[in-house]
mmCIF file of C-alpha atoms in Angstrom:
data_model
loop_
_atom_site.group_PDB
_atom_site.id
_atom_site.type_symbol
_atom_site.label_atom_id
_atom_site.label_comp_id
_atom_site.label_asym_id
_atom_site.label_seq_id
_atom_site.Cartn_x
_atom_site.Cartn_y
_atom_site.Cartn_z
ATOM 1 C CA MET A 295 86.430 58.434 154.811
ATOM 2 C CA LEU A 296 89.238 60.379 153.149
ATOM 3 C CA HIS A 297 92.647 58.846 152.757
ATOM 4 C CA SER A 298 95.724 60.965 152.308
ATOM 5 C CA MET A 299 97.862 59.920 149.419
ATOM 6 C CA THR A 300 101.547 60.607 149.044
ATOM 7 C CA ILE A 301 102.838 60.926 145.514
ATOM 8 C CA GLU A 302 106.421 59.865 145.174
ATOM 9 C CA PRO A 303 108.516 61.762 142.619
ATOM 10 C CA GLU A 304 109.293 59.771 139.525
ATOM 11 C CA GLN A 305 112.889 58.613 139.377
ATOM 12 C CA GLN A 306 114.545 60.236 136.368
ATOM 13 C CA ILE A 307 118.055 58.945 135.874
ATOM 14 C CA GLY A 308 120.488 61.455 134.407
ATOM 15 C CA VAL A 309 118.460 64.631 134.828
ATOM 16 C CA GLY A 310 120.122 65.962 137.957
ATOM 17 C CA THR A 311 119.400 65.697 141.629
ATOM 18 C CA GLN A 312 116.124 63.990 142.450
ATOM 19 C CA ASP A 313 113.624 66.318 144.105
ATOM 20 C CA ALA A 314 109.874 66.551 144.651
ATOM 21 C CA PHE A 315 109.189 68.829 141.682
ATOM 22 C CA GLN A 316 107.085 67.706 138.759
ATOM 23 C CA ARG A 317 108.530 68.877 135.438
ATOM 24 C CA LEU A 318 106.534 70.545 132.674
ATOM 25 C CA TRP A 319 108.478 70.533 129.436
ATOM 26 C CA THR A 320 107.725 73.297 126.942
ATOM 27 C CA PRO A 321 110.536 73.004 124.398
ATOM 28 C CA HIS A 322 108.695 75.228 121.889
ATOM 29 C CA ARG A 323 109.425 78.196 124.214
ATOM 30 C CA MET A 324 113.157 77.831 123.528
ATOM 31 C CA ALA A 325 112.656 79.491 120.123
ATOM 32 C CA TYR A 326 111.350 82.609 121.892
ATOM 33 C CA ILE A 327 114.050 82.538 124.563
ATOM 34 C CA GLN A 328 116.779 82.269 121.932
ATOM 35 C CA GLY A 329 115.294 85.088 119.873
ATOM 36 C CA GLU A 330 114.196 83.042 116.859
ATOM 37 C CA ASN A 331 112.373 85.210 114.297
ATOM 38 C CA LYS A 332 113.518 88.398 116.001
ATOM 39 C CA PRO A 333 114.795 91.203 113.777
ATOM 40 C CA THR A 334 118.544 91.616 113.456
ATOM 41 C CA GLY A 335 118.259 95.411 113.416
ATOM 42 C CA PRO A 336 115.809 98.320 113.494
ATOM 43 C CA GLU A 337 114.993 98.543 109.774
ATOM 44 C CA ALA A 338 112.132 96.805 107.952
ATOM 45 C CA GLY A 339 114.627 94.761 105.916
ATOM 46 C CA ASP A 340 116.327 93.435 109.044
ATOM 47 C CA GLY A 341 114.044 90.438 109.351
ATOM 48 C CA CYS A 342 111.060 92.133 110.971
ATOM 49 C CA PRO A 343 108.327 89.481 111.283
ATOM 50 C CA PHE A 344 105.609 92.152 111.325
ATOM 51 C CA CYS A 345 106.788 93.287 107.890
ATOM 52 C CA SER A 346 106.851 89.749 106.446
ATOM 53 C CA ILE A 347 103.547 88.458 107.886
ATOM 54 C CA PRO A 348 101.307 90.505 105.518
ATOM 55 C CA SER A 349 102.760 88.706 102.480
ATOM 56 C CA MET A 350 101.759 85.306 103.948
ATOM 57 C CA SER A 351 98.381 83.652 103.732
ATOM 58 C CA ASP A 352 96.134 84.348 106.711
ATOM 59 C CA GLU A 353 96.576 80.753 107.872
ATOM 60 C CA ASP A 354 100.381 80.720 107.596
ATOM 61 C CA GLY A 355 100.791 84.184 109.127
ATOM 62 C CA LEU A 356 98.083 83.630 111.784
ATOM 63 C CA VAL A 357 96.379 86.792 110.512
ATOM 64 C CA VAL A 358 92.903 87.198 111.964
ATOM 65 C CA ALA A 359 91.848 90.300 109.996
ATOM 66 C CA ARG A 360 93.313 92.788 107.528
ATOM 67 C CA GLY A 361 92.520 96.452 107.226
ATOM 68 C CA ARG A 362 93.815 99.116 104.874
ATOM 69 C CA HIS A 363 96.532 100.402 107.262
ATOM 70 C CA VAL A 364 96.787 97.743 109.996
ATOM 71 C CA TYR A 365 96.142 94.052 110.542
ATOM 72 C CA ALA A 366 95.345 91.776 113.503
ATOM 73 C CA VAL A 367 97.565 88.747 114.097
ATOM 74 C CA LEU A 368 97.813 86.115 116.826
ATOM 75 C CA ASN A 369 100.799 86.309 119.120
ATOM 76 C CA LEU A 370 103.092 83.300 118.621
ATOM 77 C CA TYR A 371 103.975 83.427 122.333
ATOM 78 C CA PRO A 372 100.611 84.318 123.907
ATOM 79 C CA TYR A 373 99.968 85.385 127.493
ATOM 80 C CA ASN A 374 96.486 83.821 127.202
ATOM 81 C CA GLY A 375 94.517 81.940 124.566
ATOM 82 C CA GLY A 376 93.326 84.410 121.927
ATOM 83 C CA HIS A 377 96.123 86.933 122.602
ATOM 84 C CA LEU A 378 96.442 88.951 119.426
ATOM 85 C CA MET A 379 98.166 92.101 118.258
ATOM 86 C CA VAL A 380 97.054 94.962 116.045
ATOM 87 C CA VAL A 381 99.973 95.992 113.844
ATOM 88 C CA PRO A 382 100.452 98.742 111.237
ATOM 89 C CA TYR A 383 101.697 97.529 107.866
ATOM 90 C CA ARG A 384 104.161 100.412 107.836
ATOM 91 C CA HIS A 385 107.379 99.779 109.762
ATOM 92 C CA VAL A 386 107.251 102.395 112.531
ATOM 93 C CA ALA A 387 108.539 102.054 116.079
ATOM 94 C CA ASP A 388 106.680 104.750 117.979
ATOM 95 C CA TYR A 389 102.981 105.481 118.405
ATOM 96 C CA THR A 390 103.621 109.164 117.612
ATOM 97 C CA GLU A 391 104.883 108.129 114.149
ATOM 98 C CA LEU A 392 101.465 106.808 113.055
ATOM 99 C CA ASP A 393 99.528 108.965 110.619
ATOM 100 C CA THR A 394 95.851 109.760 111.201
ATOM 101 C CA GLY A 395 94.527 106.877 109.089
ATOM 102 C CA GLU A 396 96.765 104.361 110.866
ATOM 103 C CA THR A 397 95.809 105.709 114.292
ATOM 104 C CA ILE A 398 92.075 105.528 113.564
ATOM 105 C CA GLU A 399 92.255 102.043 112.068
ATOM 106 C CA LEU A 400 94.444 100.735 114.901
ATOM 107 C CA ALA A 401 91.735 101.848 117.345
ATOM 108 C CA GLU A 402 88.955 100.402 115.174
ATOM 109 C CA LEU A 403 90.618 96.989 114.781
ATOM 110 C CA THR A 404 91.278 96.920 118.526
ATOM 111 C CA LYS A 405 87.542 97.399 119.137
ATOM 112 C CA ARG A 406 86.717 94.667 116.613
ATOM 113 C CA ALA A 407 89.236 92.336 118.254
ATOM 114 C CA MET A 408 87.432 92.823 121.565
ATOM 115 C CA VAL A 409 84.062 92.040 119.952
ATOM 116 C CA ALA A 410 85.473 88.933 118.222
ATOM 117 C CA LEU A 411 87.081 87.672 121.434
ATOM 118 C CA ARG A 412 83.881 88.209 123.412
ATOM 119 C CA THR A 413 81.830 86.477 120.709
ATOM 120 C CA ALA A 414 84.190 83.543 120.177
ATOM 121 C CA SER A 415 85.404 82.896 123.699
ATOM 122 C CA GLY A 416 83.283 84.873 126.136
ATOM 123 C CA ALA A 417 86.189 87.016 127.357
ATOM 124 C CA HIS A 418 85.282 88.848 130.580
ATOM 125 C CA GLY A 419 87.903 91.581 130.242
ATOM 126 C CA PHE A 420 91.056 92.629 128.417
ATOM 127 C CA ASN A 421 94.576 93.866 128.900
ATOM 128 C CA ILE A 422 95.270 96.241 126.017
ATOM 129 C CA GLY A 423 98.488 98.119 125.487
ATOM 130 C CA MET A 424 101.797 98.805 123.816
ATOM 131 C CA ASN A 425 105.316 98.442 125.099
ATOM 132 C CA GLN A 426 107.185 101.351 123.547
ATOM 133 C CA GLY A 427 110.897 100.593 123.293
ATOM 134 C CA ALA A 428 113.085 97.753 124.533
ATOM 135 C CA ALA A 429 113.395 99.398 127.964
ATOM 136 C CA ALA A 430 109.595 99.171 128.302
ATOM 137 C CA GLY A 431 109.559 95.470 127.444
ATOM 138 C CA ALA A 432 108.843 95.514 123.707
ATOM 139 C CA GLY A 433 109.955 92.171 122.276
ATOM 140 C CA ILE A 434 110.118 93.716 118.801
ATOM 141 C CA ALA A 435 110.709 97.392 119.550
ATOM 142 C CA ALA A 436 111.321 98.437 115.935
ATOM 143 C CA HIS A 437 107.743 97.746 114.785
ATOM 144 C CA LEU A 438 104.812 99.096 116.759
ATOM 145 C CA HIS A 439 102.187 96.581 117.850
ATOM 146 C CA GLN A 440 99.292 96.783 120.278
ATOM 147 C CA HIS A 441 98.489 93.746 122.404
ATOM 148 C CA VAL A 442 94.888 92.657 122.994
ATOM 149 C CA VAL A 443 94.903 89.985 125.702
ATOM 150 C CA PRO A 444 91.568 88.428 126.668
ATOM 151 C CA ARG A 445 90.979 87.709 130.350
ATOM 152 C CA TRP A 446 88.462 85.610 132.259
ATOM 153 C CA GLY A 447 87.512 85.597 135.917
ATOM 154 C CA GLY A 448 89.721 83.006 137.583
ATOM 155 C CA ASP A 449 92.131 82.651 134.640
ATOM 156 C CA THR A 450 95.089 83.154 136.952
ATOM 157 C CA ASN A 451 96.134 79.900 138.556
ATOM 158 C CA PHE A 452 99.236 78.224 139.919
ATOM 159 C CA MET A 453 100.737 77.448 136.510
ATOM 160 C CA PRO A 454 102.133 80.912 135.688
ATOM 161 C CA VAL A 455 102.869 81.753 139.303
ATOM 162 C CA VAL A 456 104.633 78.564 140.364
ATOM 163 C CA GLY A 457 105.428 76.812 137.102
ATOM 164 C CA HIS A 458 106.121 79.892 134.962
ATOM 165 C CA THR A 459 103.979 78.131 132.365
ATOM 166 C CA LYS A 460 100.760 79.061 130.552
ATOM 167 C CA VAL A 461 98.291 76.370 129.621
ATOM 168 C CA LEU A 462 96.719 77.127 126.245
ATOM 169 C CA PRO A 463 93.772 74.882 125.435
ATOM 170 C CA GLN A 464 93.768 75.367 121.673
ATOM 171 C CA LEU A 465 96.205 75.292 118.764
ATOM 172 C CA LEU A 466 97.004 78.732 117.323
ATOM 173 C CA ALA A 467 95.641 77.769 113.892
ATOM 174 C CA ASP A 468 92.310 76.806 115.469
ATOM 175 C CA THR A 469 92.233 80.019 117.517
ATOM 176 C CA ARG A 470 92.947 82.060 114.371
ATOM 177 C CA LYS A 471 90.048 80.459 112.518
ATOM 178 C CA MET A 472 87.665 80.858 115.445
ATOM 179 C CA LEU A 473 88.460 84.569 115.769
ATOM 180 C CA ALA A 474 88.429 85.216 112.019
ATOM 181 C CA ASP A 475 84.972 83.613 111.849
ATOM 182 C CA ALA A 476 83.780 85.813 114.739
ATOM 183 C CA TRP A 477 85.386 89.007 113.372
ATOM 184 C CA PRO A 478 82.756 91.765 112.969
ATOM 185 C CA VAL A 479 82.427 93.313 109.518
ATOM 186 C CA ASP A 480 81.464 96.866 108.614
#
């Protein structure tokens, strides 16, 4: 016999009007909302994180792999677990500004990212793309970067739709190591 159970909202004094909503607190997102680590201008010397990451250790910069012209790095604010970006070392804003070597290696590291994500996490599919310019949604428009977002059947649930929250099951440092270990070599 099934019994229906009513869950009463927890009384939270001082947080506003009591309602039936459960609260999910993600204070780490405030850094993104407030623009922390965003460049102050369009030039490489204006605090571009994609220009400073290559001088960091792989662990500190969350770098998964390094090529001659581009590198792969985890997104600090991922859409899904394993969301990484392929980024040219050179500070360029537009895809048409890449030279031939950069263009070829960006495509090659994107393919390797897909292989690593399939190997490490069994990704079923991918969203791959670039947002060119602030009007197109680029968070850091001054430095080109291509997103590689792994997807799984059924990975869309109520959290992003209702709660505007993503549940990531793994720390970024652990994800970086897992993908670096699965990264295919020449």
